[in-house]
Every structure is written in structure tokens, then in C-alpha cells.
Amino acid sequence: MDYILSTDLSEREIYVIGSIVSQWGFIENEIFEQTLLSFEEEADLPKSMIANAQFSTILDLWLERVAEKQGPSKKEVLVGIYNKIKSLSEFRQAVVHSRWEWNPSSRDEITAIRVHKKTVKSVKFTFEDLADFSNSLGKIRYSIRYPGGLEDRVEEMNRIGGHLSREFWEAITPPKS
């Protein structure tokens, strides 16, 4: 018999934490791709781009090579996004790199505990905190990809067409398993 330890999180908490991880991954990827495209020759790539090991380094390059090079309105949006990502980084670290605890006397609260640089850090969350964070990341993703807003989105749709999401496909066709 196999034994499995539960995370002690609810399904909705696990779902929104998964959404946060997925959203952040999209943000990192979009920033990396935009930064990569700002280099003309592969030989010009700095080590940080080749290794892609430290997101904060790539983010700083993105600010310099992508955000700062835009026209005034898009630049303002992207510099704001840069600052927002920087400010949310510690919250993201707590969500992704922690173990989770809860106390029956504080049912609406979960605590993320992690060790960072020889210090034990703990952050308390509610489900609403996590959901708000996930939604914020979705808005950030949109602004990174479409700093000109809906006009940029429409331009992309005209260029490459629309698509149907996996969520839609699952709604119209039942899963095989």
C-alpha cells in the first residue's frame, strides 16, 4: 500500500496556487521572449540570457531593452508593470517556495513558511489574498503582452487570428479520462 501525505489545503486553494504558478511562469516567459527578441545577434546575448537562471536579471534587461524603448504611453505602462512585478516578487516567493500550515482556530487563514538565507519567514494568506494575487498576475500578463491595451490585442488578432482556449474545448468535449 502507498501512503500519501495531503497538503491540507482545500481544492480551491490548490487551484488558485496552481493558477499563480502558471501565471507567473507565463510572465517570466513573455519577458524572456521579448528581451531575447531585442537582441539582433545570438552572439550579443549576455550570459544571463543564455543561462536564463535569474528572473530578476532578465527583468532588469527587459526594462532597459524593451520597456524603456517604447513610445511614451507604452513605456509608462511597461515601467509600471516592471515596478509592480518587483513589488510582488516576495509574495510570489512565499506562495511558491513554502510549506503550508493552517490552524483550526483560524480556518480562513493559511500560513506559508519557508527558509530564506538562514531566516525562517512566514506569511499569512486568505483564499481571497491568493485569488486577488492570481487576478493581478493575469492583468500584468495582459499589459506585458498588450501595453497599448485593446488596440494591441485587436492588432494581434487581425495578424494571427483568434483561438479557442483549452477551457472552451473542455466545456464542449468531455475529457477522455
PDB file of N, CA and C in Angstrom, residues 69-109:
ATOM      1  N   LYS A  69      12.364  51.423 -24.350  1.00  0.00           N
ATOM      2  CA  LYS A  69      12.483  51.739 -25.783  1.00  0.00           C
ATOM      3  C   LYS A  69      11.124  52.038 -26.432  1.00  0.00           C
ATOM      4  N   GLN A  70      10.048  51.929 -25.680  1.00  0.00           N
ATOM      5  CA  GLN A  70       8.710  52.135 -26.233  1.00  0.00           C
ATOM      6  C   GLN A  70       8.369  53.619 -26.314  1.00  0.00           C
ATOM      7  N   GLY A  71       7.311  53.916 -27.055  1.00  0.00           N
ATOM      8  CA  GLY A  71       6.783  55.276 -27.073  1.00  0.00           C
ATOM      9  C   GLY A  71       6.275  55.639 -25.685  1.00  0.00           C
ATOM     10  N   PRO A  72       6.004  56.921 -25.449  1.00  0.00           N
ATOM     11  CA  PRO A  72       5.674  57.392 -24.095  1.00  0.00           C
ATOM     12  C   PRO A  72       4.556  56.621 -23.381  1.00  0.00           C
ATOM     13  N   SER A  73       3.431  56.367 -24.046  1.00  0.00           N
ATOM     14  CA  SER A  73       2.311  55.723 -23.335  1.00  0.00           C
ATOM     15  C   SER A  73       2.611  54.255 -23.019  1.00  0.00           C
ATOM     16  N   LYS A  74       3.178  53.529 -23.968  1.00  0.00           N
ATOM     17  CA  LYS A  74       3.522  52.127 -23.717  1.00  0.00           C
ATOM     18  C   LYS A  74       4.665  52.019 -22.715  1.00  0.00           C
ATOM     19  N   LYS A  75       5.606  52.925 -22.804  1.00  0.00           N
ATOM     20  CA  LYS A  75       6.722  52.929 -21.849  1.00  0.00           C
ATOM     21  C   LYS A  75       6.187  53.118 -20.433  1.00  0.00           C
ATOM     22  N   GLU A  76       5.269  54.024 -20.258  1.00  0.00           N
ATOM     23  CA  GLU A  76       4.687  54.273 -18.925  1.00  0.00           C
ATOM     24  C   GLU A  76       4.017  53.009 -18.385  1.00  0.00           C
ATOM     25  N   VAL A  77       3.271  52.321 -19.238  1.00  0.00           N
ATOM     26  CA  VAL A  77       2.605  51.075 -18.831  1.00  0.00           C
ATOM     27  C   VAL A  77       3.639  50.032 -18.431  1.00  0.00           C
ATOM     28  N   LEU A  78       4.644  49.829 -19.269  1.00  0.00           N
ATOM     29  CA  LEU A  78       5.623  48.764 -19.026  1.00  0.00           C
ATOM     30  C   LEU A  78       6.537  49.059 -17.839  1.00  0.00           C
ATOM     31  N   VAL A  79       6.916  50.310 -17.643  1.00  0.00           N
ATOM     32  CA  VAL A  79       7.718  50.649 -16.465  1.00  0.00           C
ATOM     33  C   VAL A  79       6.878  50.429 -15.204  1.00  0.00           C
ATOM     34  N   GLY A  80       5.605  50.761 -15.271  1.00  0.00           N
ATOM     35  CA  GLY A  80       4.701  50.489 -14.147  1.00  0.00           C
ATOM     36  C   GLY A  80       4.600  49.001 -13.869  1.00  0.00           C
ATOM     37  N   ILE A  81       4.543  48.198 -14.927  1.00  0.00           N
ATOM     38  CA  ILE A  81       4.489  46.735 -14.784  1.00  0.00           C
ATOM     39  C   ILE A  81       5.782  46.223 -14.170  1.00  0.00           C
ATOM     40  N   TYR A  82       6.907  46.749 -14.613  1.00  0.00           N
ATOM     41  CA  TYR A  82       8.200  46.375 -14.035  1.00  0.00           C
ATOM     42  C   TYR A  82       8.175  46.598 -12.522  1.00  0.00           C
ATOM     43  N   ASN A  83       7.742  47.778 -12.106  1.00  0.00           N
ATOM     44  CA  ASN A  83       7.697  48.099 -10.677  1.00  0.00           C
ATOM     45  C   ASN A  83       6.710  47.200  -9.934  1.00  0.00           C
ATOM     46  N   LYS A  84       5.603  46.890 -10.560  1.00  0.00           N
ATOM     47  CA  LYS A  84       4.599  46.012  -9.941  1.00  0.00           C
ATOM     48  C   LYS A  84       5.171  44.602  -9.753  1.00  0.00           C
ATOM     49  N   ILE A  85       5.844  44.085 -10.767  1.00  0.00           N
ATOM     50  CA  ILE A  85       6.443  42.748 -10.661  1.00  0.00           C
ATOM     51  C   ILE A  85       7.467  42.728  -9.538  1.00  0.00           C
ATOM     52  N   LYS A  86       8.299  43.746  -9.473  1.00  0.00           N
ATOM     53  CA  LYS A  86       9.306  43.826  -8.401  1.00  0.00           C
ATOM     54  C   LYS A  86       8.622  43.803  -7.032  1.00  0.00           C
ATOM     55  N   SER A  87       7.529  44.558  -6.898  1.00  0.00           N
ATOM     56  CA  SER A  87       6.858  44.637  -5.598  1.00  0.00           C
ATOM     57  C   SER A  87       6.142  43.340  -5.231  1.00  0.00           C
ATOM     58  N   LEU A  88       5.753  42.544  -6.215  1.00  0.00           N
ATOM     59  CA  LEU A  88       5.034  41.289  -5.952  1.00  0.00           C
ATOM     60  C   LEU A  88       5.964  40.088  -5.812  1.00  0.00           C
ATOM     61  N   SER A  89       7.222  40.268  -6.080  1.00  0.00           N
ATOM     62  CA  SER A  89       8.158  39.152  -6.105  1.00  0.00           C
ATOM     63  C   SER A  89       8.229  38.404  -4.775  1.00  0.00           C
ATOM     64  N   GLU A  90       8.275  39.115  -3.671  1.00  0.00           N
ATOM     65  CA  GLU A  90       8.376  38.456  -2.358  1.00  0.00           C
ATOM     66  C   GLU A  90       7.104  37.653  -2.051  1.00  0.00           C
ATOM     67  N   PHE A  91       5.952  38.191  -2.416  1.00  0.00           N
ATOM     68  CA  PHE A  91       4.681  37.482  -2.226  1.00  0.00           C
ATOM     69  C   PHE A  91       4.697  36.186  -3.038  1.00  0.00           C
ATOM     70  N   ARG A  92       5.183  36.278  -4.275  1.00  0.00           N
ATOM     71  CA  ARG A  92       5.282  35.105  -5.147  1.00  0.00           C
ATOM     72  C   ARG A  92       6.237  34.076  -4.545  1.00  0.00           C
ATOM     73  N   GLN A  93       7.373  34.532  -4.028  1.00  0.00           N
ATOM     74  CA  GLN A  93       8.333  33.608  -3.410  1.00  0.00           C
ATOM     75  C   GLN A  93       7.669  32.855  -2.257  1.00  0.00           C
ATOM     76  N   ALA A  94       6.889  33.573  -1.456  1.00  0.00           N
ATOM     77  CA  ALA A  94       6.202  32.943  -0.329  1.00  0.00           C
ATOM     78  C   ALA A  94       5.209  31.884  -0.809  1.00  0.00           C
ATOM     79  N   VAL A  95       4.489  32.187  -1.879  1.00  0.00           N
ATOM     80  CA  VAL A  95       3.497  31.238  -2.404  1.00  0.00           C
ATOM     81  C   VAL A  95       4.173  29.998  -2.967  1.00  0.00           C
ATOM     82  N   VAL A  96       5.220  30.175  -3.730  1.00  0.00           N
ATOM     83  CA  VAL A  96       5.812  29.079  -4.489  1.00  0.00           C
ATOM     84  C   VAL A  96       6.819  28.248  -3.693  1.00  0.00           C
ATOM     85  N   HIS A  97       7.537  28.863  -2.787  1.00  0.00           N
ATOM     86  CA  HIS A  97       8.655  28.173  -2.134  1.00  0.00           C
ATOM     87  C   HIS A  97       8.411  27.859  -0.658  1.00  0.00           C
ATOM     88  N   SER A  98       7.175  27.695  -0.284  1.00  0.00           N
ATOM     89  CA  SER A  98       6.863  27.484   1.125  1.00  0.00           C
ATOM     90  C   SER A  98       6.134  26.172   1.356  1.00  0.00           C
ATOM     91  N   ARG A  99       6.096  25.803   2.613  1.00  0.00           N
ATOM     92  CA  ARG A  99       5.182  24.750   3.039  1.00  0.00           C
ATOM     93  C   ARG A  99       4.026  25.469   3.700  1.00  0.00           C
ATOM     94  N   TRP A 100       2.878  24.819   3.684  1.00  0.00           N
ATOM     95  CA  TRP A 100       1.656  25.479   4.116  1.00  0.00           C
ATOM     96  C   TRP A 100       1.142  24.868   5.411  1.00  0.00           C
ATOM     97  N   GLU A 101       0.642  25.713   6.292  1.00  0.00           N
ATOM     98  CA  GLU A 101       0.040  25.272   7.543  1.00  0.00           C
ATOM     99  C   GLU A 101      -1.270  26.025   7.750  1.00  0.00           C
ATOM    100  N   TRP A 102      -2.108  25.434   8.552  1.00  0.00           N
ATOM    101  CA  TRP A 102      -3.317  26.144   8.971  1.00  0.00           C
ATOM    102  C   TRP A 102      -3.676  25.710  10.370  1.00  0.00           C
ATOM    103  N   ASN A 103      -4.480  26.510  11.013  1.00  0.00           N
ATOM    104  CA  ASN A 103      -4.886  26.253  12.382  1.00  0.00           C
ATOM    105  C   ASN A 103      -6.415  26.247  12.416  1.00  0.00           C
ATOM    106  N   PRO A 104      -7.024  25.208  12.969  1.00  0.00           N
ATOM    107  CA  PRO A 104      -8.492  25.154  13.014  1.00  0.00           C
ATOM    108  C   PRO A 104      -9.137  26.367  13.698  1.00  0.00           C
ATOM    109  N   SER A 105      -8.410  27.046  14.576  1.00  0.00           N
ATOM    110  CA  SER A 105      -8.987  28.222  15.232  1.00  0.00           C
ATOM    111  C   SER A 105      -8.980  29.453  14.314  1.00  0.00           C
ATOM    112  N   SER A 106      -8.225  29.396  13.221  1.00  0.00           N
ATOM    113  CA  SER A 106      -8.204  30.474  12.220  1.00  0.00           C
ATOM    114  C   SER A 106      -8.432  29.849  10.854  1.00  0.00           C
ATOM    115  N   ARG A 107      -9.620  29.299  10.657  1.00  0.00           N
ATOM    116  CA  ARG A 107      -9.895  28.497   9.463  1.00  0.00           C
ATOM    117  C   ARG A 107      -9.721  29.233   8.151  1.00  0.00           C
ATOM    118  N   ASP A 108      -9.909  30.533   8.130  1.00  0.00           N
ATOM    119  CA  ASP A 108      -9.833  31.278   6.872  1.00  0.00           C
ATOM    120  C   ASP A 108      -8.414  31.695   6.514  1.00  0.00           C
ATOM    121  N   GLU A 109      -7.459  31.324   7.350  1.00  0.00           N
ATOM    122  CA  GLU A 109      -6.091  31.788   7.168  1.00  0.00           C
ATOM    123  C   GLU A 109      -5.149  30.597   6.993  1.00  0.00           C
TER     124      GLU A 109
END
